[in-house]
PDB file of C-alpha atoms and ligand atoms in Angstrom:
ATOM      1  CA  UNK A   1      49.747  23.683 -54.748  1.00 33.00           C
ATOM      2  CA  UNK A   2      48.656  23.197 -58.413  1.00 37.00           C
ATOM      3  CA  UNK A   3      44.936  22.888 -59.163  1.00 38.00           C
ATOM      4  CA  UNK A   4      43.866  22.671 -62.851  1.00 40.00           C
ATOM      5  CA  UNK A   5      47.330  23.868 -63.742  1.00 39.00           C
ATOM      6  CA  UNK A   6      46.787  27.059 -61.809  1.00 39.00           C
ATOM      7  CA  UNK A   7      48.638  27.986 -58.711  1.00 41.00           C
ATOM      8  CA  UNK A   8      46.008  28.014 -56.004  1.00 44.00           C
ATOM      9  CA  UNK A   9      46.261  31.192 -54.018  1.00 49.00           C
ATOM     10  CA  UNK A  10      46.313  30.667 -50.299  1.00 45.00           C
ATOM     11  CA  UNK A  11      42.943  31.587 -48.871  1.00 49.00           C
ATOM     12  CA  UNK A  12      43.469  32.242 -45.173  1.00 49.00           C
ATOM     13  CA  UNK A  13      39.746  31.918 -44.464  1.00 49.00           C
ATOM     14  CA  UNK A  14      39.698  28.333 -45.778  1.00 49.00           C
ATOM     15  CA  UNK A  15      42.395  27.497 -43.280  1.00 46.00           C
ATOM     16  CA  UNK A  16      39.857  28.092 -40.504  1.00 47.00           C
ATOM     17  CA  UNK A  17      37.634  25.206 -41.556  1.00 61.00           C
ATOM     18  CA  UNK A  18      38.350  23.104 -38.499  1.00 89.00           C
ATOM     19  CA  UNK A  19      37.586  23.960 -34.918  1.00 97.00           C
ATOM     20  CA  UNK A  20      40.690  25.148 -33.131  1.00 97.00           C
ATOM     21  CA  UNK A  21      40.558  24.611 -29.381  1.00 98.00           C
ATOM     22  CA  UNK A  22      42.560  26.734 -26.960  1.00 98.00           C
ATOM     23  CA  UNK A  23      42.651  26.458 -23.181  1.00 98.00           C
ATOM     24  CA  UNK A  24      45.079  29.209 -22.316  1.00 98.00           C
ATOM     25  CA  UNK A  25      44.939  32.945 -22.918  1.00 98.00           C
ATOM     26  CA  UNK A  26      48.477  32.864 -24.267  1.00 98.00           C
ATOM     27  CA  UNK A  27      47.758  30.212 -26.919  1.00 98.00           C
ATOM     28  CA  UNK A  28      44.597  32.008 -28.023  1.00 98.00           C
ATOM     29  CA  UNK A  29      46.413  35.352 -28.173  1.00 98.00           C
ATOM     30  CA  UNK A  30      49.301  33.808 -30.139  1.00 98.00           C
ATOM     31  CA  UNK A  31      46.793  32.479 -32.654  1.00 98.00           C
ATOM     32  CA  UNK A  32      44.919  35.797 -32.870  1.00 97.00           C
ATOM     33  CA  UNK A  33      48.209  37.596 -33.449  1.00 96.00           C
ATOM     34  CA  UNK A  34      48.710  35.582 -36.654  1.00 96.00           C
ATOM     35  CA  UNK A  35      45.533  37.080 -38.156  1.00 96.00           C
ATOM     36  CA  UNK A  36      45.454  40.186 -40.268  1.00 92.00           C
ATOM     37  CA  UNK A  37      42.953  41.983 -38.093  1.00 89.00           C
ATOM     38  CA  UNK A  38      42.650  44.884 -40.517  1.00 90.00           C
ATOM     39  CA  UNK A  39      40.996  42.507 -42.965  1.00 93.00           C
ATOM     40  CA  UNK A  40      39.274  40.067 -40.645  1.00 96.00           C
ATOM     41  CA  UNK A  41      36.192  40.594 -38.492  1.00 96.00           C
ATOM     42  CA  UNK A  42      36.091  38.621 -35.275  1.00 98.00           C
ATOM     43  CA  UNK A  43      32.798  37.548 -33.719  1.00 98.00           C
ATOM     44  CA  UNK A  44      32.630  36.361 -30.120  1.00 99.00           C
ATOM     45  CA  UNK A  45      29.969  34.041 -28.702  1.00 99.00           C
ATOM     46  CA  UNK A  46      30.532  33.737 -24.944  1.00 99.00           C
ATOM     47  CA  UNK A  47      28.827  30.737 -23.327  1.00 98.00           C
ATOM     48  CA  UNK A  48      28.956  28.590 -20.229  1.00 98.00           C
ATOM     49  CA  UNK A  49      28.639  25.400 -22.269  1.00 98.00           C
ATOM     50  CA  UNK A  50      25.843  22.794 -22.153  1.00 97.00           C
ATOM     51  CA  UNK A  51      25.159  24.115 -25.601  1.00 98.00           C
ATOM     52  CA  UNK A  52      21.764  23.917 -27.273  1.00 98.00           C
ATOM     53  CA  UNK A  53      20.288  25.276 -30.479  1.00 98.00           C
ATOM     54  CA  UNK A  54      19.966  28.727 -28.915  1.00 98.00           C
ATOM     55  CA  UNK A  55      23.761  28.930 -28.626  1.00 98.00           C
ATOM     56  CA  UNK A  56      24.203  27.414 -32.066  1.00 98.00           C
ATOM     57  CA  UNK A  57      21.936  30.105 -33.531  1.00 98.00           C
ATOM     58  CA  UNK A  58      24.353  32.693 -32.073  1.00 98.00           C
ATOM     59  CA  UNK A  59      27.248  30.940 -33.817  1.00 98.00           C
ATOM     60  CA  UNK A  60      25.284  30.905 -37.065  1.00 98.00           C
ATOM     61  CA  UNK A  61      24.476  34.621 -36.810  1.00 98.00           C
ATOM     62  CA  UNK A  62      28.110  35.345 -35.930  1.00 98.00           C
ATOM     63  CA  UNK A  63      29.235  33.440 -39.012  1.00 98.00           C
ATOM     64  CA  UNK A  64      26.986  35.610 -41.187  1.00 97.00           C
ATOM     65  CA  UNK A  65      28.616  38.802 -39.881  1.00 96.00           C
ATOM     66  CA  UNK A  66      32.188  37.763 -39.191  1.00 98.00           C
ATOM     67  CA  UNK A  67      35.151  36.062 -40.821  1.00 97.00           C
ATOM     68  CA  UNK A  68      36.158  34.231 -37.660  1.00 97.00           C
ATOM     69  CA  UNK A  69      33.725  33.029 -35.014  1.00 98.00           C
ATOM     70  CA  UNK A  70      35.121  32.374 -31.554  1.00 98.00           C
ATOM     71  CA  UNK A  71      32.939  30.587 -29.016  1.00 98.00           C
ATOM     72  CA  UNK A  72      33.965  30.413 -25.383  1.00 99.00           C
ATOM     73  CA  UNK A  73      32.921  27.817 -22.838  1.00 98.00           C
ATOM     74  CA  UNK A  74      33.594  28.828 -19.269  1.00 98.00           C
ATOM     75  CA  UNK A  75      31.349  28.175 -16.295  1.00 98.00           C
ATOM     76  CA  UNK A  76      32.119  31.432 -14.555  1.00 98.00           C
ATOM     77  CA  UNK A  77      32.076  30.941 -10.773  1.00 97.00           C
ATOM     78  CA  UNK A  78      31.904  34.650  -9.926  1.00 97.00           C
ATOM     79  CA  UNK A  79      28.426  35.074 -11.415  1.00 98.00           C
ATOM     80  CA  UNK A  80      26.806  32.346  -9.287  1.00 96.00           C
ATOM     81  CA  UNK A  81      25.284  33.618  -6.085  1.00 90.00           C
ATOM     82  CA  UNK A  82      24.324  30.061  -5.190  1.00 90.00           C
ATOM     83  CA  UNK A  83      27.089  27.442  -4.799  1.00 93.00           C
ATOM     84  CA  UNK A  84      24.717  24.552  -5.403  1.00 91.00           C
ATOM     85  CA  UNK A  85      23.622  26.101  -8.693  1.00 91.00           C
ATOM     86  CA  UNK A  86      27.285  26.361  -9.734  1.00 95.00           C
ATOM     87  CA  UNK A  87      28.018  22.747  -8.773  1.00 95.00           C
ATOM     88  CA  UNK A  88      24.905  21.503 -10.560  1.00 92.00           C
ATOM     89  CA  UNK A  89      25.555  23.517 -13.715  1.00 94.00           C
ATOM     90  CA  UNK A  90      25.497  20.956 -16.574  1.00 95.00           C
ATOM     91  CA  UNK A  91      28.820  20.147 -18.244  1.00 95.00           C
ATOM     92  CA  UNK A  92      28.712  18.474 -21.649  1.00 97.00           C
ATOM     93  CA  UNK A  93      32.036  19.472 -23.158  1.00 97.00           C
ATOM     94  CA  UNK A  94      32.431  16.717 -25.779  1.00 97.00           C
ATOM     95  CA  UNK A  95      28.883  17.184 -27.093  1.00 97.00           C
ATOM     96  CA  UNK A  96      29.420  20.947 -27.103  1.00 98.00           C
ATOM     97  CA  UNK A  97      32.534  20.557 -29.209  1.00 97.00           C
ATOM     98  CA  UNK A  98      30.705  18.387 -31.725  1.00 97.00           C
ATOM     99  CA  UNK A  99      27.880  20.936 -32.001  1.00 97.00           C
ATOM    100  CA  UNK A 100      30.400  23.721 -32.605  1.00 98.00           C
ATOM    101  CA  UNK A 101      32.199  21.704 -35.280  1.00 97.00           C
ATOM    102  CA  UNK A 102      28.888  20.996 -36.988  1.00 97.00           C
ATOM    103  CA  UNK A 103      27.955  24.678 -36.853  1.00 97.00           C
ATOM    104  CA  UNK A 104      31.255  25.592 -38.489  1.00 97.00           C
ATOM    105  CA  UNK A 105      32.588  27.529 -35.508  1.00 98.00           C
ATOM    106  CA  UNK A 106      36.253  28.405 -36.041  1.00 97.00           C
ATOM    107  CA  UNK A 107      37.658  28.647 -32.548  1.00 98.00           C
ATOM    108  CA  UNK A 108      36.719  27.389 -29.102  1.00 98.00           C
ATOM    109  CA  UNK A 109      38.302  28.918 -26.034  1.00 98.00           C
ATOM    110  CA  UNK A 110      37.680  26.892 -22.882  1.00 98.00           C
ATOM    111  CA  UNK A 111      39.984  27.887 -20.046  1.00 98.00           C
ATOM    112  CA  UNK A 112      39.823  26.613 -16.482  1.00 98.00           C
ATOM    113  CA  UNK A 113      39.131  28.853 -13.504  1.00 98.00           C
ATOM    114  CA  UNK A 114      42.817  29.327 -12.581  1.00 98.00           C
ATOM    115  CA  UNK A 115      43.508  30.515 -16.118  1.00 98.00           C
ATOM    116  CA  UNK A 116      40.893  33.265 -15.878  1.00 98.00           C
ATOM    117  CA  UNK A 117      41.224  34.381 -12.249  1.00 98.00           C
ATOM    118  CA  UNK A 118      43.979  35.272  -9.822  1.00 96.00           C
ATOM    119  CA  UNK A 119      43.232  34.170  -6.255  1.00 94.00           C
ATOM    120  CA  UNK A 120      41.222  36.851  -4.424  1.00 89.00           C
ATOM    121  CA  UNK A 121      40.815  38.955  -7.519  1.00 94.00           C
ATOM    122  CA  UNK A 122      38.657  42.049  -7.043  1.00 95.00           C
ATOM    123  CA  UNK A 123      36.261  43.540  -9.590  1.00 97.00           C
ATOM    124  CA  UNK A 124      34.118  46.501  -8.734  1.00 96.00           C
ATOM    125  CA  UNK A 125      32.092  47.807 -11.604  1.00 97.00           C
ATOM    126  CA  UNK A 126      29.161  50.143 -11.040  1.00 97.00           C
ATOM    127  CA  UNK A 127      26.397  48.191 -12.778  1.00 97.00           C
ATOM    128  CA  UNK A 128      23.890  50.889 -11.779  1.00 97.00           C
ATOM    129  CA  UNK A 129      20.123  50.629 -11.472  1.00 97.00           C
ATOM    130  CA  UNK A 130      19.947  47.320 -13.366  1.00 98.00           C
ATOM    131  CA  UNK A 131      21.829  45.699 -10.496  1.00 97.00           C
ATOM    132  CA  UNK A 132      19.003  45.981  -8.007  1.00 97.00           C
ATOM    133  CA  UNK A 133      15.920  45.094 -10.028  1.00 98.00           C
ATOM    134  CA  UNK A 134      14.549  41.834 -11.495  1.00 98.00           C
ATOM    135  CA  UNK A 135      17.495  39.418 -11.995  1.00 98.00           C
ATOM    136  CA  UNK A 136      19.779  41.795 -10.104  1.00 98.00           C
ATOM    137  CA  UNK A 137      17.478  41.710  -7.088  1.00 97.00           C
ATOM    138  CA  UNK A 138      17.013  37.939  -7.063  1.00 97.00           C
ATOM    139  CA  UNK A 139      20.658  37.115  -7.879  1.00 97.00           C
ATOM    140  CA  UNK A 140      22.790  39.530  -5.842  1.00 96.00           C
ATOM    141  CA  UNK A 141      26.305  39.865  -7.252  1.00 96.00           C
ATOM    142  CA  UNK A 142      25.360  38.103 -10.488  1.00 98.00           C
ATOM    143  CA  UNK A 143      26.026  41.059 -12.780  1.00 98.00           C
ATOM    144  CA  UNK A 144      29.304  41.880 -11.040  1.00 98.00           C
ATOM    145  CA  UNK A 145      30.426  38.380 -12.037  1.00 98.00           C
ATOM    146  CA  UNK A 146      28.999  38.587 -15.552  1.00 98.00           C
ATOM    147  CA  UNK A 147      30.663  41.931 -16.287  1.00 98.00           C
ATOM    148  CA  UNK A 148      33.927  40.695 -14.761  1.00 98.00           C
ATOM    149  CA  UNK A 149      34.206  37.681 -17.068  1.00 98.00           C
ATOM    150  CA  UNK A 150      32.780  39.351 -20.164  1.00 99.00           C
ATOM    151  CA  UNK A 151      35.225  42.244 -19.756  1.00 98.00           C
ATOM    152  CA  UNK A 152      38.100  39.732 -19.530  1.00 98.00           C
ATOM    153  CA  UNK A 153      36.898  37.934 -22.662  1.00 98.00           C
ATOM    154  CA  UNK A 154      36.442  41.191 -24.569  1.00 98.00           C
ATOM    155  CA  UNK A 155      39.903  42.325 -23.496  1.00 98.00           C
ATOM    156  CA  UNK A 156      41.486  39.039 -24.539  1.00 98.00           C
ATOM    157  CA  UNK A 157      39.732  38.478 -27.870  1.00 98.00           C
ATOM    158  CA  UNK A 158      39.121  42.104 -28.839  1.00 98.00           C
ATOM    159  CA  UNK A 159      36.174  41.088 -31.009  1.00 98.00           C
ATOM    160  CA  UNK A 160      34.501  43.325 -33.572  1.00 98.00           C
ATOM    161  CA  UNK A 161      31.118  41.789 -32.705  1.00 98.00           C
ATOM    162  CA  UNK A 162      29.745  39.886 -29.735  1.00 99.00           C
ATOM    163  CA  UNK A 163      26.532  37.880 -29.757  1.00 99.00           C
ATOM    164  CA  UNK A 164      24.196  37.217 -26.836  1.00 98.00           C
ATOM    165  CA  UNK A 165      20.744  35.677 -26.501  1.00 98.00           C
ATOM    166  CA  UNK A 166      17.699  37.854 -25.928  1.00 98.00           C
ATOM    167  CA  UNK A 167      16.601  35.339 -23.300  1.00 98.00           C
ATOM    168  CA  UNK A 168      19.082  37.020 -20.939  1.00 98.00           C
ATOM    169  CA  UNK A 169      17.758  40.426 -21.894  1.00 98.00           C
ATOM    170  CA  UNK A 170      18.788  42.216 -18.705  1.00 98.00           C
ATOM    171  CA  UNK A 171      22.290  40.743 -19.040  1.00 98.00           C
ATOM    172  CA  UNK A 172      22.461  42.170 -22.552  1.00 99.00           C
ATOM    173  CA  UNK A 173      21.562  45.636 -21.245  1.00 98.00           C
ATOM    174  CA  UNK A 174      24.161  45.366 -18.472  1.00 98.00           C
ATOM    175  CA  UNK A 175      26.890  44.302 -20.928  1.00 98.00           C
ATOM    176  CA  UNK A 176      25.867  47.096 -23.323  1.00 98.00           C
ATOM    177  CA  UNK A 177      26.232  49.614 -20.488  1.00 98.00           C
ATOM    178  CA  UNK A 178      29.647  48.208 -19.599  1.00 98.00           C
ATOM    179  CA  UNK A 179      30.800  48.397 -23.224  1.00 98.00           C
ATOM    180  CA  UNK A 180      29.697  52.029 -23.282  1.00 98.00           C
ATOM    181  CA  UNK A 181      31.248  52.902 -19.916  1.00 98.00           C
ATOM    182  CA  UNK A 182      34.612  51.444 -20.942  1.00 98.00           C
ATOM    183  CA  UNK A 183      34.358  52.847 -24.469  1.00 98.00           C
ATOM    184  CA  UNK A 184      34.773  49.398 -25.966  1.00 98.00           C
ATOM    185  CA  UNK A 185      34.481  49.468 -29.703  1.00 96.00           C
ATOM    186  CA  UNK A 186      32.438  46.273 -30.038  1.00 98.00           C
ATOM    187  CA  UNK A 187      29.132  45.824 -31.836  1.00 98.00           C
ATOM    188  CA  UNK A 188      26.835  43.945 -29.487  1.00 98.00           C
ATOM    189  CA  UNK A 189      23.941  41.940 -30.868  1.00 98.00           C
ATOM    190  CA  UNK A 190      20.974  40.489 -28.972  1.00 98.00           C
ATOM    191  CA  UNK A 191      19.749  37.484 -30.964  1.00 98.00           C
ATOM    192  CA  UNK A 192      16.224  36.014 -30.955  1.00 98.00           C
ATOM    193  CA  UNK A 193      15.139  33.497 -28.346  1.00 98.00           C
ATOM    194  CA  UNK A 194      15.091  29.963 -29.734  1.00 98.00           C
ATOM    195  CA  UNK A 195      12.227  27.844 -28.428  1.00 98.00           C
ATOM    196  CA  UNK A 196      11.395  24.161 -28.292  1.00 98.00           C
ATOM    197  CA  UNK A 197       8.437  23.165 -30.513  1.00 98.00           C
ATOM    198  CA  UNK A 198       6.078  23.555 -27.543  1.00 98.00           C
ATOM    199  CA  UNK A 199       7.321  27.059 -26.700  1.00 98.00           C
ATOM    200  CA  UNK A 200       9.794  26.496 -23.862  1.00 98.00           C
ATOM    201  CA  UNK A 201      12.763  28.837 -24.308  1.00 98.00           C
ATOM    202  CA  UNK A 202      15.930  26.817 -24.813  1.00 98.00           C
ATOM    203  CA  UNK A 203      18.214  26.909 -21.797  1.00 98.00           C
ATOM    204  CA  UNK A 204      21.130  24.850 -20.525  1.00 96.00           C
ATOM    205  CA  UNK A 205      19.106  24.367 -17.363  1.00 95.00           C
ATOM    206  CA  UNK A 206      16.204  22.621 -19.151  1.00 97.00           C
ATOM    207  CA  UNK A 207      17.980  19.251 -19.000  1.00 95.00           C
ATOM    208  CA  UNK A 208      17.589  19.329 -15.232  1.00 95.00           C
ATOM    209  CA  UNK A 209      13.771  19.226 -15.488  1.00 98.00           C
ATOM    210  CA  UNK A 210      12.033  15.906 -14.886  1.00 98.00           C
ATOM    211  CA  UNK A 211       8.980  15.003 -16.999  1.00 98.00           C
ATOM    212  CA  UNK A 212       6.460  16.637 -14.660  1.00 98.00           C
ATOM    213  CA  UNK A 213       8.556  19.790 -14.314  1.00 98.00           C
ATOM    214  CA  UNK A 214       9.136  19.930 -18.053  1.00 98.00           C
ATOM    215  CA  UNK A 215       5.362  19.983 -18.542  1.00 98.00           C
ATOM    216  CA  UNK A 216       4.905  22.710 -15.905  1.00 98.00           C
ATOM    217  CA  UNK A 217       7.713  24.800 -17.394  1.00 98.00           C
ATOM    218  CA  UNK A 218       5.403  25.585 -20.337  1.00 98.00           C
ATOM    219  CA  UNK A 219       3.512  27.970 -18.070  1.00 98.00           C
ATOM    220  CA  UNK A 220       6.227  30.593 -18.589  1.00 98.00           C
ATOM    221  CA  UNK A 221       5.691  30.777 -22.334  1.00 98.00           C
ATOM    222  CA  UNK A 222       1.900  30.420 -22.025  1.00 98.00           C
ATOM    223  CA  UNK A 223       1.809  33.332 -19.606  1.00 98.00           C
ATOM    224  CA  UNK A 224       3.946  35.533 -21.887  1.00 98.00           C
ATOM    225  CA  UNK A 225       1.692  34.714 -24.829  1.00 98.00           C
ATOM    226  CA  UNK A 226      -1.376  35.542 -22.766  1.00 98.00           C
ATOM    227  CA  UNK A 227       0.128  38.920 -21.883  1.00 98.00           C
ATOM    228  CA  UNK A 228       1.066  39.637 -25.485  1.00 98.00           C
ATOM    229  CA  UNK A 229      -2.413  38.727 -26.735  1.00 98.00           C
ATOM    230  CA  UNK A 230      -4.154  40.869 -24.144  1.00 98.00           C
ATOM    231  CA  UNK A 231      -1.707  43.777 -24.037  1.00 97.00           C
ATOM    232  CA  UNK A 232      -3.631  47.064 -24.132  1.00 96.00           C
ATOM    233  CA  UNK A 233      -7.008  45.519 -23.218  1.00 96.00           C
ATOM    234  CA  UNK A 234      -6.723  46.581 -19.578  1.00 97.00           C
ATOM    235  CA  UNK A 235      -4.107  48.256 -17.372  1.00 97.00           C
ATOM    236  CA  UNK A 236      -0.682  46.629 -17.261  1.00 97.00           C
ATOM    237  CA  UNK A 237      -1.111  46.060 -13.520  1.00 97.00           C
ATOM    238  CA  UNK A 238      -4.359  44.202 -14.062  1.00 97.00           C
ATOM    239  CA  UNK A 239      -2.876  42.159 -16.900  1.00 98.00           C
ATOM    240  CA  UNK A 240       0.081  41.070 -14.775  1.00 98.00           C
ATOM    241  CA  UNK A 241      -2.223  40.276 -11.882  1.00 98.00           C
ATOM    242  CA  UNK A 242      -4.393  38.065 -14.112  1.00 98.00           C
ATOM    243  CA  UNK A 243      -1.353  36.396 -15.691  1.00 98.00           C
ATOM    244  CA  UNK A 244       0.062  35.435 -12.303  1.00 98.00           C
ATOM    245  CA  UNK A 245      -2.655  32.784 -12.120  1.00 98.00           C
ATOM    246  CA  UNK A 246      -0.581  30.757 -14.626  1.00 98.00           C
ATOM    247  CA  UNK A 247       1.826  30.046 -11.771  1.00 98.00           C
ATOM    248  CA  UNK A 248      -0.673  28.755  -9.222  1.00 98.00           C
ATOM    249  CA  UNK A 249       0.893  25.340  -8.922  1.00 98.00           C
ATOM    250  CA  UNK A 250       2.895  23.701  -6.159  1.00 98.00           C
ATOM    251  CA  UNK A 251       5.795  22.975  -8.520  1.00 98.00           C
ATOM    252  CA  UNK A 252       6.079  26.619  -9.584  1.00 98.00           C
ATOM    253  CA  UNK A 253       7.515  29.511  -7.573  1.00 98.00           C
ATOM    254  CA  UNK A 254       7.184  32.792  -9.429  1.00 98.00           C
ATOM    255  CA  UNK A 255       9.965  35.299  -8.671  1.00 98.00           C
ATOM    256  CA  UNK A 256       8.894  38.164 -10.876  1.00 98.00           C
ATOM    257  CA  UNK A 257       6.563  38.925 -13.762  1.00 98.00           C
ATOM    258  CA  UNK A 258       6.792  42.522 -14.947  1.00 98.00           C
ATOM    259  CA  UNK A 259       5.940  44.663 -17.941  1.00 98.00           C
ATOM    260  CA  UNK A 260       8.766  47.169 -18.197  1.00 98.00           C
ATOM    261  CA  UNK A 261      10.414  49.761 -20.385  1.00 98.00           C
ATOM    262  CA  UNK A 262      12.850  48.100 -22.812  1.00 98.00           C
ATOM    263  CA  UNK A 263      15.808  50.248 -21.812  1.00 97.00           C
ATOM    264  CA  UNK A 264      15.445  51.144 -18.156  1.00 97.00           C
ATOM    265  CA  UNK A 265      13.515  47.984 -17.212  1.00 98.00           C
ATOM    266  CA  UNK A 266      11.353  50.186 -14.993  1.00 97.00           C
ATOM    267  CA  UNK A 267       7.661  49.259 -14.809  1.00 96.00           C
ATOM    268  CA  UNK A 268       5.487  51.148 -17.280  1.00 95.00           C
ATOM    269  CA  UNK A 269       1.801  51.704 -16.945  1.00 91.00           C
ATOM    270  CA  UNK A 270       1.026  52.987 -20.442  1.00 88.00           C
ATOM    271  CA  UNK A 271       0.567  50.937 -23.617  1.00 90.00           C
ATOM    272  CA  UNK A 272       3.658  51.215 -25.811  1.00 91.00           C
ATOM    273  CA  UNK A 273       6.897  49.473 -26.712  1.00 95.00           C
ATOM    274  CA  UNK A 274       7.753  47.337 -23.724  1.00 98.00           C
ATOM    275  CA  UNK A 275       9.032  43.931 -22.715  1.00 98.00           C
ATOM    276  CA  UNK A 276       7.539  41.424 -20.313  1.00 98.00           C
ATOM    277  CA  UNK A 277      10.084  39.550 -18.224  1.00 98.00           C
ATOM    278  CA  UNK A 278       9.493  36.485 -16.076  1.00 99.00           C
ATOM    279  CA  UNK A 279      11.549  34.345 -13.694  1.00 98.00           C
ATOM    280  CA  UNK A 280      10.166  31.270 -12.034  1.00 98.00           C
ATOM    281  CA  UNK A 281      11.515  28.180 -10.316  1.00 98.00           C
ATOM    282  CA  UNK A 282      10.139  24.919 -11.601  1.00 98.00           C
ATOM    283  CA  UNK A 283      10.958  22.415  -8.871  1.00 98.00           C
ATOM    284  CA  UNK A 284      14.632  23.141  -8.144  1.00 95.00           C
ATOM    285  CA  UNK A 285      15.343  24.690 -11.542  1.00 96.00           C
ATOM    286  CA  UNK A 286      15.204  28.427 -12.086  1.00 96.00           C
ATOM    287  CA  UNK A 287      14.002  29.516 -15.534  1.00 98.00           C
ATOM    288  CA  UNK A 288      13.685  32.932 -17.162  1.00 98.00           C
ATOM    289  CA  UNK A 289      11.944  34.092 -20.313  1.00 99.00           C
ATOM    290  CA  UNK A 290      10.699  37.286 -21.955  1.00 99.00           C
ATOM    291  CA  UNK A 291       8.730  38.666 -24.867  1.00 98.00           C
ATOM    292  CA  UNK A 292       8.632  42.019 -26.641  1.00 98.00           C
ATOM    293  CA  UNK A 293       5.319  43.896 -26.422  1.00 98.00           C
ATOM    294  CA  UNK A 294       3.030  44.647 -28.140  1.00 94.00           C
TER     295      UNK A 294
HETATM  296  O1  PAF B   1      24.888  34.108 -20.709  1.00 65.97           O
HETATM  297  C1  PAF B   1      25.808  33.370 -20.295  1.00 65.97           C
HETATM  298  O2  PAF B   1      25.886  32.189 -20.616  1.00 65.97           O
HETATM  299  C2  PAF B   1      26.853  33.954 -19.357  1.00 65.97           C
HETATM  300  O3  PAF B   1      26.302  34.831 -18.461  1.00 65.97           O
HETATM  301  C3  PAF B   1      28.051  34.569 -20.093  1.00 65.97           C
HETATM  302  C4  PAF B   1      27.621  35.785 -20.912  1.00 65.97           C
HETATM  303  C5  PAF B   1      28.696  33.545 -20.983  1.00 65.97           C
HETATM  304  C6  PAF B   1      29.098  35.045 -19.080  1.00 65.97           C
HETATM  305  O4  PAF B   1      29.569  33.991 -18.303  1.00 65.97           O
END
């Protein structure tokens, strides 16, 4: 092509301007094989769809670090310990696609279940101590399913970077352990929690909240802020005990509220670098949130 009488050199990166959508592993792999992977960094943003600005922020961060950003949308059945939760999981594929196009995402991979799993497939990964505490305790089998699908996606895409939200902090630690155990050469990034203007952490599940529940859901963020503001003023036990009063409401069912070490997620009693993690059902919707301390 001639532009201003000069032969325009082919810029492979400009060719990735439009969202490419793949539904099969083979078609995605065929596309990836056309790339010069010695020169191109690939960033992966795994999601289960029902995208919101939290996911889009991951795409934006990926775009800053990588030449090609690949988002995946796959509602992974093996990580749901509750069938109803899986069936009710919001699906907004067309809107998701538009958001990804707007964000400048390069590739979307959205396979169906049969594409990702053989019937009766077995996955046994030793998640370790993180499997039995906090999320692991309340959602048995959840991290087996998460590691199973994330390993498959890593193996398929072979990304240089992968981006996850800090909202699922324990998930990030579990995936980091898996990447280490399998010696995967992938830079993992936990990206900041994106909140609504009133403080509620963005989540695909938020659209299930009715008006009353939406109002009550603010207690999670209010409680975390209270803990952050008062951290170090009394013992951690006392602080958590006081903060539990934020959940005294018939619409709220607190599952856990704990101040823990940022790596082991074991409770800590001293004042130092920590994280406070909370999980609470608001009506029929389960929400989680967290905040770094101090
Ligand atoms: O965080 C999520 O949305 C999911 O757990 C993930 C990482 C996409 C795996 O299904």
